[in-house]
Coordinates of C-alpha atoms and ligand atoms in Angstrom, one line a residue:
Chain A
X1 CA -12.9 -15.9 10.1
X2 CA -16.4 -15.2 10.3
X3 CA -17.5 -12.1 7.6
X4 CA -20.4 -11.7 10.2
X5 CA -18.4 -11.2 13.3
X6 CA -16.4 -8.7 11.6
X7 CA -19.2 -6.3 10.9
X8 CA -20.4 -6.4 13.8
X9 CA -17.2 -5.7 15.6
X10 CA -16.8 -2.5 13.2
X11 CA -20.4 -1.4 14.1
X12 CA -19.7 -1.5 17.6
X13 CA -17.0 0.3 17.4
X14 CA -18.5 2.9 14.8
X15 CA -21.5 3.1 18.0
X16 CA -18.7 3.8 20.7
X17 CA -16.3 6.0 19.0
X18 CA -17.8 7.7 16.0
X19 CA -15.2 5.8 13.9
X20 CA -16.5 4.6 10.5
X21 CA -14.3 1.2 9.4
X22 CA -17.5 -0.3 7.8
X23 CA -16.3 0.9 4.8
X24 CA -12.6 -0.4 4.9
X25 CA -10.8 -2.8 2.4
X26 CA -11.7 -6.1 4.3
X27 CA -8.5 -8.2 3.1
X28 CA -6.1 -5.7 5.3
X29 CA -8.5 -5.5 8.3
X30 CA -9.2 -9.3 8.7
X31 CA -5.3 -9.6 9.0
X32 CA -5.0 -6.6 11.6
X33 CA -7.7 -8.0 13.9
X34 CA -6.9 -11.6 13.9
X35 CA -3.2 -9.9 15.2
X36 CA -4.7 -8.3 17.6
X37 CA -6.8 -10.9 19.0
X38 CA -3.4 -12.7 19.2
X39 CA -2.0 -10.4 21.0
X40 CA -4.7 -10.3 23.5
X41 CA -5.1 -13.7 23.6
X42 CA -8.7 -13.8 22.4
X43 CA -10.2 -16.9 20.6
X44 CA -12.4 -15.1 18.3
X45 CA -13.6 -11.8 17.0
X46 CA -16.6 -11.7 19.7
X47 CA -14.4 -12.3 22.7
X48 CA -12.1 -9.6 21.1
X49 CA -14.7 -7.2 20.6
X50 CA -16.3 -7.9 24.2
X51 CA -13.3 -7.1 25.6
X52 CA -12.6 -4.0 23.8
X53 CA -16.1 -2.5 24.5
X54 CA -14.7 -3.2 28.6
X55 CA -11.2 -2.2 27.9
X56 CA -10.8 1.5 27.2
X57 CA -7.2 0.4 26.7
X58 CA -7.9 -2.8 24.7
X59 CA -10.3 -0.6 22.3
X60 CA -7.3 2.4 22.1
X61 CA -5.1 -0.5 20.9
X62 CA -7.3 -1.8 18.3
X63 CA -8.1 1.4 16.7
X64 CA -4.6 2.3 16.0
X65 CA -3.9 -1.3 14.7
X66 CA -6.1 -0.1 12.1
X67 CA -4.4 3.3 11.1
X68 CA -1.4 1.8 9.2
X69 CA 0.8 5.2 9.1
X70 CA 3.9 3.9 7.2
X71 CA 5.3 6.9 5.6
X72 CA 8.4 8.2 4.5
X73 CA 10.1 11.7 3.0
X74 CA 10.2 11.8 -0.7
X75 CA 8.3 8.3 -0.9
X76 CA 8.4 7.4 -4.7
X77 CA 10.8 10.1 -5.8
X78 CA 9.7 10.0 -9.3
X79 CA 6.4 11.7 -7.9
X80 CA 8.0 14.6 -6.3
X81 CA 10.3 15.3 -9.3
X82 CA 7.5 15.1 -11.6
X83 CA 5.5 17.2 -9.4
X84 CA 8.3 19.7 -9.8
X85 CA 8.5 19.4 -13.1
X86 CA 4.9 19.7 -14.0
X87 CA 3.1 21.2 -11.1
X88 CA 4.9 24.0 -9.6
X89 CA 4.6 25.9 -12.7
X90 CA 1.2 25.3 -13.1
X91 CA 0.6 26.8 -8.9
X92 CA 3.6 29.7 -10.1
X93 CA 0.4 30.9 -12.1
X94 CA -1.5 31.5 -9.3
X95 CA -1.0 34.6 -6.6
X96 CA -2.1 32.5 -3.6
X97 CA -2.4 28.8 -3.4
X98 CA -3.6 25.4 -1.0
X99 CA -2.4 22.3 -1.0
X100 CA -4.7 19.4 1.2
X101 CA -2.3 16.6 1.5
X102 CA -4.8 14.4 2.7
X103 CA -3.8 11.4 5.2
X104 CA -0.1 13.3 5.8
X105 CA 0.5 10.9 8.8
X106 CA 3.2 11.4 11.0
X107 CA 4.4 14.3 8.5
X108 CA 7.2 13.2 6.3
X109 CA 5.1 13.8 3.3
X110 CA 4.4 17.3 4.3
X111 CA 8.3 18.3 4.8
X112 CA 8.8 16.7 1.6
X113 CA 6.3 18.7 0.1
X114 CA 7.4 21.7 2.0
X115 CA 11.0 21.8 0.9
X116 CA 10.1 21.4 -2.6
X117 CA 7.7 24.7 -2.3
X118 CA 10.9 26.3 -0.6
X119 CA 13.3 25.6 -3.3
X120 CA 10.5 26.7 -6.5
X121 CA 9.9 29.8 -4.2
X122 CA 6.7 29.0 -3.8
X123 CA 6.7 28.8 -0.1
X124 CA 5.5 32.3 0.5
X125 CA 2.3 32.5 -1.1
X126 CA 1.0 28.9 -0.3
X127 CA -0.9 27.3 2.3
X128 CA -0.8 23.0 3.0
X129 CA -3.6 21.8 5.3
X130 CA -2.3 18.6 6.8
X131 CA -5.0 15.9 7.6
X132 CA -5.4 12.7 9.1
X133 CA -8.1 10.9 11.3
X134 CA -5.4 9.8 13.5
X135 CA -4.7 12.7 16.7
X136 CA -1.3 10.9 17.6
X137 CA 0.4 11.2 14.1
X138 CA -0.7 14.6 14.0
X139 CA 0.8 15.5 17.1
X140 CA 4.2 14.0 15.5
X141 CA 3.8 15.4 12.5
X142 CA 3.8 18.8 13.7
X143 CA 7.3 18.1 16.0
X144 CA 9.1 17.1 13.1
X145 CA 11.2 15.2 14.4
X146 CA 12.7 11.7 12.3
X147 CA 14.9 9.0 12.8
X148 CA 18.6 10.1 12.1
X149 CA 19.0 6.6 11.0
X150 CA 16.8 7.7 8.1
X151 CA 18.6 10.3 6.4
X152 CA 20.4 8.1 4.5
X153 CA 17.5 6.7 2.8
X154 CA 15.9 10.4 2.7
X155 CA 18.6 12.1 1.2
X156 CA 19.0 9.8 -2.4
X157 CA 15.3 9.7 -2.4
X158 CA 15.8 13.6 -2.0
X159 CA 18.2 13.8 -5.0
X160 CA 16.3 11.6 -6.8
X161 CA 13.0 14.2 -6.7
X162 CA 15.1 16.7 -7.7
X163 CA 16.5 18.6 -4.7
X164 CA 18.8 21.4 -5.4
X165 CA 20.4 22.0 -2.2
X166 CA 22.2 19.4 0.5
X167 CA 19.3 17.7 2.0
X168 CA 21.2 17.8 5.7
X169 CA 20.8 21.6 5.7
X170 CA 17.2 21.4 6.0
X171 CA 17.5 19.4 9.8
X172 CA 20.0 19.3 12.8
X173 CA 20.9 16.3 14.4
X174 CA 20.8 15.5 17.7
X175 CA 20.6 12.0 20.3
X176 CA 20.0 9.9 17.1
X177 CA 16.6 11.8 16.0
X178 CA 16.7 14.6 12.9
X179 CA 14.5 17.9 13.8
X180 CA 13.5 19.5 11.0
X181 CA 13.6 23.5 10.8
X182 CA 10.1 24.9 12.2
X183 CA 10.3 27.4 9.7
X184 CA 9.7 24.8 6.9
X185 CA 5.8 24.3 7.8
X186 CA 4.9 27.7 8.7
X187 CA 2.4 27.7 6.4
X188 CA 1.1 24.4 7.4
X189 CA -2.0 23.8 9.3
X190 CA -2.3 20.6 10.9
X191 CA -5.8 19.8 11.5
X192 CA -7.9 16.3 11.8
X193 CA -10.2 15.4 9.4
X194 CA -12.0 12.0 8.6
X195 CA -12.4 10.7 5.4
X196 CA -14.9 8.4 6.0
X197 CA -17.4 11.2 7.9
X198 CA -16.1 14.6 7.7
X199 CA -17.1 16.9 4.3
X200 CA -15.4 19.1 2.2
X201 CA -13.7 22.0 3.8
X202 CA -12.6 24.3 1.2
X203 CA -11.1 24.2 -2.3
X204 CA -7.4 23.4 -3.2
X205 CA -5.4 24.4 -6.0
X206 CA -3.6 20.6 -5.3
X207 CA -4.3 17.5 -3.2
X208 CA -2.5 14.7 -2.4
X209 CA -3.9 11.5 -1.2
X210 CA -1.5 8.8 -1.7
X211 CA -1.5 5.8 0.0
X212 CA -4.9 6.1 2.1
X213 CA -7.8 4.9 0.1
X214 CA -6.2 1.8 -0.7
X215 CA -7.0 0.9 2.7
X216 CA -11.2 1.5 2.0
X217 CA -13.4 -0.3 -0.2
X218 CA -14.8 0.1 -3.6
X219 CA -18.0 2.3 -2.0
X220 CA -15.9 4.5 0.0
X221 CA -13.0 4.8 -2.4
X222 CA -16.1 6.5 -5.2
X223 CA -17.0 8.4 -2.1
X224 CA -13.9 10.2 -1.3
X225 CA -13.0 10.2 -4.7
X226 CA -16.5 12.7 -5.0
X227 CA -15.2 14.6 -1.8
X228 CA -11.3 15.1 -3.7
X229 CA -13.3 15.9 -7.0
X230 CA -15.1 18.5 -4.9
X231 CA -12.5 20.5 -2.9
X232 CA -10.6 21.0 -6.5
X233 CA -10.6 23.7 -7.9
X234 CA -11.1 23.6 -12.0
X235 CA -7.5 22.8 -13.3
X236 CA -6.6 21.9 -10.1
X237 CA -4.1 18.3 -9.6
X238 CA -4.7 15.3 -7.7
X239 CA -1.7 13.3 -6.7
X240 CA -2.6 9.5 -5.9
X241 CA 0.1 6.7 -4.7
X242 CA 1.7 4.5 -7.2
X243 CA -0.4 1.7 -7.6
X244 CA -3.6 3.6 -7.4
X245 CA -5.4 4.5 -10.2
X246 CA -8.8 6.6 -10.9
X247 CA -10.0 4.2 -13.8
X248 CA -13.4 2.3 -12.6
X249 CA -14.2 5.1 -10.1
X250 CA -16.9 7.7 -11.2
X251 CA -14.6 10.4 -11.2
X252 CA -11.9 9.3 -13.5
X253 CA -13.9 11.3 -17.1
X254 CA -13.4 14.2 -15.3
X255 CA -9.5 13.9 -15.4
X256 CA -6.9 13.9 -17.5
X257 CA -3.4 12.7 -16.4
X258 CA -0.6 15.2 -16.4
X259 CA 2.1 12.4 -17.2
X260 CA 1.7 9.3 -18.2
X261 CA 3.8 7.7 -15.4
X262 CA 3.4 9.0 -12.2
X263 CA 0.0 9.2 -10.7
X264 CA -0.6 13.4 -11.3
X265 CA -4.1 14.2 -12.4
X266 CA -5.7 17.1 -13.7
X267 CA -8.9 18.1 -12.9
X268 CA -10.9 19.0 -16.0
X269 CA -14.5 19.1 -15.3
Chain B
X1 CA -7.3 -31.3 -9.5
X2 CA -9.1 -27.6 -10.0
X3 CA -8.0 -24.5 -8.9
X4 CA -9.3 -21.3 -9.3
X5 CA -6.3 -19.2 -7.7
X6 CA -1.9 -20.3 -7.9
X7 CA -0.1 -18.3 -5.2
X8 CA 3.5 -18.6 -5.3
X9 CA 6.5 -17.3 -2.5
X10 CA 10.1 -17.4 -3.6
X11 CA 12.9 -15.1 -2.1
X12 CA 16.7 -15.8 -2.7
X13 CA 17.0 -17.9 -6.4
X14 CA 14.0 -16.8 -6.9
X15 CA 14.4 -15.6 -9.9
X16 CA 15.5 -17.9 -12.4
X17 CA 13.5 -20.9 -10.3
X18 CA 10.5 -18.9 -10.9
X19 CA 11.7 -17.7 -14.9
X20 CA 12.0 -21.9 -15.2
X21 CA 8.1 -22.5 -13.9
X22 CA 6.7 -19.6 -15.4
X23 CA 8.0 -21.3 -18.9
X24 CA 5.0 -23.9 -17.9
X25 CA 2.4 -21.3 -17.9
X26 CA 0.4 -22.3 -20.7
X27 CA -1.5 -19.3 -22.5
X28 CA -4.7 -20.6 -21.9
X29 CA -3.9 -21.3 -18.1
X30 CA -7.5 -21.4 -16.3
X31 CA -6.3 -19.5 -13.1
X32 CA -4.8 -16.2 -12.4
X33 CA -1.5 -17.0 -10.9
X34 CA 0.0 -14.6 -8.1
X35 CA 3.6 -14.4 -7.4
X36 CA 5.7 -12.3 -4.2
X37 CA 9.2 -12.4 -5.1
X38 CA 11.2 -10.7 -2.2
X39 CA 12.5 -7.6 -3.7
X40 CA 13.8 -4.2 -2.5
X41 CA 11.6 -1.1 -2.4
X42 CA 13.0 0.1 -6.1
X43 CA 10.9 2.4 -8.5
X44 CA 12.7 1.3 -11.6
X45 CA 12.8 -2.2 -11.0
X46 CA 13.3 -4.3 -14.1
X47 CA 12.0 -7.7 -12.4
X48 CA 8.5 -8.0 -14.3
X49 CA 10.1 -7.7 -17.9
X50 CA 12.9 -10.2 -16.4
X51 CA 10.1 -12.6 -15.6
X52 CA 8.0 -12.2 -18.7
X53 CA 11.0 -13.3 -21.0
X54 CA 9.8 -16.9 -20.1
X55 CA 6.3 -16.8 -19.8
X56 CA 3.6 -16.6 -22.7
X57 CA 1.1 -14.6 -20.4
X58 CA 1.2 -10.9 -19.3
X59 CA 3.3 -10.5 -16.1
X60 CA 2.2 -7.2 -14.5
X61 CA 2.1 -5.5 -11.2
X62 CA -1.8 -5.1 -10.1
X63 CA -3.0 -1.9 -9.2
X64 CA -5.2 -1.4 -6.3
X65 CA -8.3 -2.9 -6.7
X66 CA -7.6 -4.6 -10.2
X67 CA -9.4 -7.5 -11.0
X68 CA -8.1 -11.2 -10.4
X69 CA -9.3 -12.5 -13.6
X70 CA -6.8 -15.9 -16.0
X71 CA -4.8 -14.9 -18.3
X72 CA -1.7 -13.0 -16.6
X73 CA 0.5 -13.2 -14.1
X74 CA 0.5 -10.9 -11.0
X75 CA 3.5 -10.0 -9.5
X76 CA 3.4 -8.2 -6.0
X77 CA 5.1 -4.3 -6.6
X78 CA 8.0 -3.3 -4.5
X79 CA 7.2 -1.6 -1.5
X80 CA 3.5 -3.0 -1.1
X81 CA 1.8 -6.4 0.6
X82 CA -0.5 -7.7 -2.3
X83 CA -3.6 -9.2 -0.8
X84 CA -6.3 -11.3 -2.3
X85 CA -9.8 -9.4 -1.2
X86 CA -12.6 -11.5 -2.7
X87 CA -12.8 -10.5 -6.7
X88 CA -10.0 -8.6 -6.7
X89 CA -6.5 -7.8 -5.2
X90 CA -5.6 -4.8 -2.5
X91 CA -2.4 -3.3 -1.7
X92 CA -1.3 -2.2 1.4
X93 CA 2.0 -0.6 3.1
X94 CA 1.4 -2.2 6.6
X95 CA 4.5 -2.8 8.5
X96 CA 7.0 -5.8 6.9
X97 CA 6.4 -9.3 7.6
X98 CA 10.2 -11.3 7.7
X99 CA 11.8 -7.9 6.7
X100 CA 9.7 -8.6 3.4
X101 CA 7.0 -6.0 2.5
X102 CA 5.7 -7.9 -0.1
X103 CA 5.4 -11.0 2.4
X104 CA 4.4 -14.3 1.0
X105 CA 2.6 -14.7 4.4
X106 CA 0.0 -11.8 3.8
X107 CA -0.6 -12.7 0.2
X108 CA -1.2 -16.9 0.9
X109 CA -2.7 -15.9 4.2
X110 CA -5.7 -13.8 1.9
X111 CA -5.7 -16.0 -0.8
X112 CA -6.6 -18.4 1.9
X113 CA -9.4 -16.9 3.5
X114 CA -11.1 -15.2 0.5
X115 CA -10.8 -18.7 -1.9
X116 CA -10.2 -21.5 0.4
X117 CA -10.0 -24.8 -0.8
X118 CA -9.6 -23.6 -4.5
X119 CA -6.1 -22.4 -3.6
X120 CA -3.1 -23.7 -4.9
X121 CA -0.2 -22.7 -3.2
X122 CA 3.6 -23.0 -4.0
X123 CA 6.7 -22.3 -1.8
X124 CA 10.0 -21.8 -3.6
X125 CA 13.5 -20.9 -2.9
X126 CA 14.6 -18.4 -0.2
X127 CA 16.8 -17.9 3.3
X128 CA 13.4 -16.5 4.9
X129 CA 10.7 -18.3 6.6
X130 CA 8.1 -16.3 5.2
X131 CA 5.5 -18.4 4.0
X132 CA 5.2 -21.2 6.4
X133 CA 2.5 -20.0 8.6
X134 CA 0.9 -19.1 5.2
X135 CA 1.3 -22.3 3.8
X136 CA -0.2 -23.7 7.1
X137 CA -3.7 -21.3 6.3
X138 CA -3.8 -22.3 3.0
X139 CA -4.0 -25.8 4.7
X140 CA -6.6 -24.9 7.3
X141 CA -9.1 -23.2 4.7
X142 CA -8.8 -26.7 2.7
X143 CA -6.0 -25.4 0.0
X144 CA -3.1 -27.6 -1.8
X145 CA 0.7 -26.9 -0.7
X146 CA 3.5 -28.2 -2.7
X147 CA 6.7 -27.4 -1.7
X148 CA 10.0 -27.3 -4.2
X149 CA 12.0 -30.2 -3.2
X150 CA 15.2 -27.8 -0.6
X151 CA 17.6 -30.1 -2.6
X152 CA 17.2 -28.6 -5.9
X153 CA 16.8 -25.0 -4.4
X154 CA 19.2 -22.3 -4.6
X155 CA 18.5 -21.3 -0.9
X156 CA 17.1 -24.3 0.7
X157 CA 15.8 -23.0 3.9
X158 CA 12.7 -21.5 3.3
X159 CA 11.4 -24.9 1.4
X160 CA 13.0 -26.6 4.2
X161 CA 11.1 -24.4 7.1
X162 CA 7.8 -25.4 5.1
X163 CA 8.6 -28.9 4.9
X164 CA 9.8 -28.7 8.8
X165 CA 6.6 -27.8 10.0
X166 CA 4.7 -30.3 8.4
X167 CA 2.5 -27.8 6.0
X168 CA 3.5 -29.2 2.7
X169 CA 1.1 -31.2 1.0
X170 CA 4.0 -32.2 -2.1
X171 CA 7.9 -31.7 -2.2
X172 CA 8.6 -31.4 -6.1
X173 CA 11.1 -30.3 -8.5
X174 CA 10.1 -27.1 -10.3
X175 CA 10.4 -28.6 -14.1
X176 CA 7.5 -31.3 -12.1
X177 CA 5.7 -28.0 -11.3
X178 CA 6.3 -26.7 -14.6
X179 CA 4.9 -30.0 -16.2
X180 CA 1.9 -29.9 -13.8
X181 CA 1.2 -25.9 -15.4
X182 CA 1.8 -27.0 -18.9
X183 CA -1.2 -29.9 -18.2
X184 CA -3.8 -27.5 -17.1
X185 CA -3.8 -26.1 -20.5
X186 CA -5.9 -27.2 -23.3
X187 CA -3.1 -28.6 -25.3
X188 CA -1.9 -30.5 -22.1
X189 CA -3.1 -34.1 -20.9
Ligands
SAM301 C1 -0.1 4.6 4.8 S1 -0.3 6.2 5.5 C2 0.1 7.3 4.1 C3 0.9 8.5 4.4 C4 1.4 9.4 3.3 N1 0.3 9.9 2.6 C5 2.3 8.7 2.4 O1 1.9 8.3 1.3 O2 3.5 8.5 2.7 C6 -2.1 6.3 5.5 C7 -2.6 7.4 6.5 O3 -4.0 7.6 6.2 C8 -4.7 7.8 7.4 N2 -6.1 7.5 7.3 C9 -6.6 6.2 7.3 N3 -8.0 6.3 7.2 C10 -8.3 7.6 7.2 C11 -9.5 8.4 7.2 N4 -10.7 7.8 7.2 N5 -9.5 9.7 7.2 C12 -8.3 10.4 7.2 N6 -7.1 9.7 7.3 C13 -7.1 8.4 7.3 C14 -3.9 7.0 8.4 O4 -4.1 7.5 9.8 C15 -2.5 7.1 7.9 O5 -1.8 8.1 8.6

C-alpha cells in the first residue's frame, strides 16, 4: 500500500480533527486502514479517505479503528506486585501524592491501581489523573463497569499482584456485567489529554504509560518520553509495558531501573 | 535463492516441528528469522529457553522497536502481535486475529509489505487457519511460501488450509527445511 497515500490520509485528518497520527508506528496503522477500507468497501486509501472527509460517520469509524484500547485489570501481574513491593514504600514517604496513569483506556488499569493504593493505605492522601485522547473510553472508564465473564481471569491475575483481600468484594454483580465500588476512584480524575499535542500538566510522584507509545514512532516515542521525563518529579517512577524499554531513547541516562525485571524506573536526573 | 527476512507460523505441534528446524539454523545464518508460535497470554512462559535447546543462535522475545538485525531468532511474546515496521519490529495489543494474539497473519502480512520479495515465509503445523491470507500477501508483494508437507504435521489443517487456497509456493518436510537453513550458512553448499 502506497507510503504516500498514507500520509496524506493522516494529514487530512490531522486538518479536520486536530488529531495528530503522523507520528504513529506505521506497521499497526497500515493494517488498521486497509481493514477499514474493507469494511467500507473502498479500493484504496484515497477513495477511503474521500469518503471519510464526506462521511462524518465513516471518519468517526476510522478514528476509533486507530485507538486500540485492549486493556485489562492487573495486566502483567508481576508489575503490580512489584509495584507493591517497591513503590508504595517509596510514595508512603511522601504526605501527598499523584499518580498520571497515562493512556488508562476504558479504566481497568486505574481500578487495579486503585485497589492496590487501598490495601497499602495509601488511598487517602493520593490523587490518579486518568488520561486518554479517546472521550468514549473515558466515559467507560469512569462507570466502572466490566464483563462478569472477566472476573475469573481478574481475580488470579489479582492474586498473582499480590492482593490481600477476596478480589469479588471490591465489585457487585449484576445482568452479566461487574460494577465496581464508586468509592474506589474517588480520588480519580478522569480528564483527556493527547499525547501527541497536549503539554505537561503538572508533576507526578508516579506515571504509568504502558502499552501506548508502542503504537507511535521512534520521533514521537523521544517526544513523550521528554513530556514523562518532565511531569516527574526527581525520584519520581515511570512504569512502562512489558516489552517496552527506555534504552535508545534520549531519556534512558536519566534513569535507573528499580528491578531488573519488570519495567519500573526511577527518575534520577 | 536470497532472503533478507524468514517468517515462520506454527500453532498446535508447533513445538517440537519448530525445535527440529531451528536445529538447521546455522550460526552464521544471513537473515534474521521471525517465528509466532500460538501461545497463551503467560508471564512466565518457558517457551523461548524450550526453543533455544536446539538452535545455535539466540532465541529472544524482541522489545518494541528492537532492531531486525541476523544473528537471532525472534520469537513473538505472549500477549502481543509482532510486526515487521521497516528496520525494526513493533508490538501491538490490537484485538486477536484466529483467537491468536500473536497471529501469524499480522506478522507475514508486515513482513510482507515492509520487505516484499525478500521474504521467505514458512507455514507449519496448527488446527488454525491463521496464516493463509498471510501467506497469500507474502505472494502478492513477490515473497516465497513453502508450506510443511499436512502429512508429516502434527495438526495438519493449517498446512492444509494454505495448501487449499493455492498460496504455497513448496510443500516440504521440515528436516528439507532444515537442510535448506543448514545450506545458507557458510559451511553449507
Ligand atoms: C492498548 S491501550 C493500553 C491501556 C492500559 N494502559 C493498559 O496497559 O492496559 C492504549 C491506550 O492509549 C490511548 N492512546 C493512544 N494514543 C494516544 C495519545 N496520543 N494520547 C493519549 N492516549 C492515547 C488509546 O486510546 C488507548 O486507550
Amino acid at each position: 500500500m502506497e507510503t504516500l497515500a498514507i500520509s496524506t490520509l493522516l494529514e487530512a485528518i490531522y486538518d479536520r480533527t486536530g488529531l495528530d497520527f503522523r507520528e504513529y508506528a506505521s506497521a499497526s496503522l497500515t493494517r488498521r486502514i486497509r481493514m477499514r477500507m474493507e469494511a467500507e468497501q473502498v479500493g484504496g486509501v484515497a477513495a477511503l479517505q474521500e469518503r471519510a472527509l464526506r462521511d462524518p460517520d465513516c471518519l468517526e469509524r476510522l478514528l476509533e479503528s486507530f485507538s486500540i484500547t485492549t486493556t485489562a485489570m492487573f495486566r502483567d501481574p508481576g508489575f503490580f506486585r512489584e509495584f507493591r513491593a517497591r513503590v508504595a514504600p517509596l510514595l508512603r514517604t511522601y504526605p501527598f501524592r499523584r499518580i498520571w496513569q497515562v493512556g488508562c483506556s476504558t479504566g481497568e488499569e486505574v481500578f487495579s491501581m486503585a485497589i492496590l493504593l487501598q490495601e497499602e493505605g495509601l488511598q487517602e492522601r493520593t490523587r490518579i489523573y486518568a488520561t486518554d485522547f479517546n472521550k468514549a473510553v473515558l466515559e467507560k472508564a469512569k462507570a466502572g463497569i466490566f464483563p462478569l465473564a472477566k472476573m475469573k481471569a481478574y481475580t488470579e491475575n489479582y492474586l498473582k499482584a499480590g492482593g490481600r483481600g477476596a478480589f469479588s468484594d471490591y465489585y457487585t454483580a449484576r445482568y452479566g456485567a461487574a460494577r465496581f465500588d464508586p468509592a474506589l476512584v474517588r480520588n480519580v480524575l478522569f480528564a483527556r489529554h493527547n499525547l501527541a499535542t497536549d503539554a505537561s500538566f503538572n508533576d507526578f510522584h508516579a506515571i504509568l504509560c504502558r502499552n501506548v507509545m508502542i503504537y507511535f514512532n521512534r520521533e514521537l516515542q523521544d517526544r513523550v518520553h521528554r513530556l514523562l521525563h518532565e511531569s516527574l518529579i526527581r525520584l519520581g517512577v515511570l512504569g512502562l509495558g512489558d516489552k517496552e524499554s527506555l534504552a535508545l531513547t534520549p531519556h534512558e541516562s536519566c534513569y535507573e531501573p528499580l528491578n531488573s525485571h519488570q519495567k519500573l524506573f526511577r527518575r534520577m536526573r | 535463492m536470497r532472503f533478507d527476512l524468514v517468517v515462520i507460523g506454527a500453532s498446535r505441534g508447533g513445538l517440537a516441528a519448530c525445535r527440529t528446524l531451528l536445529s538447521g539454523v546455522p550460526r552464521d545464518f544471513p537473515a534474521p528469522v521471525v517465528l509466532v508460535q500460538h501461545r497463551l497470554e503467560d508471564e512466565d512462559s518457558p517457551l523461548a529457553a524450550l526453543l533455544q535447546q536446539d538452535c545455535a543462535l539466540p532465541v529472544v522475545e524482541p522489545r518494541d522497536k528492537e532492531a531486525l538485525l541476523p544473528g537471532k531468532v525472534f520469537l513473538a511474546p505472549p500477549g502481543y502481535h509482532l510486526l515487521v515496521d521497516g528496520p525494526c519490529f513493533a508490538l501491538s495489543v490490537d484485538e486477536p486475529v484466529h483467537y491468536s494474539r500473536p497471529s501469524i497473519d499480522v506478522l507475514f502480512e508486515s513482513a510482507a509489505a515492509s520487505h516484499g520479495e525478500a521474504v521467505l515465509a514458512l507455514l507449519l503445523t496448527g488446527d488454525s487457519v491463521d496464516g493463509t491470507a498471510g501467506l497469500a500477501t507474502v505472494k502478492q508483494h513477490g515473497g516465497f511460501t513453502v508450506v510443511q508437507d499436512p502429512a508429516t504435521a502434527e495438526a495438519p489443517a493449517m498446512p492444509e488450509s494454505g495448501v487449499a487456497a493455492g498460496v504455497a509456493d513448496q510443500v516440504l518436510k521440515l528436516d528439507e527445511m532444515a537442510r535448506t537453513f543448514r545450506s545458507w550458512g557458510s559451511g553449507g553448499t
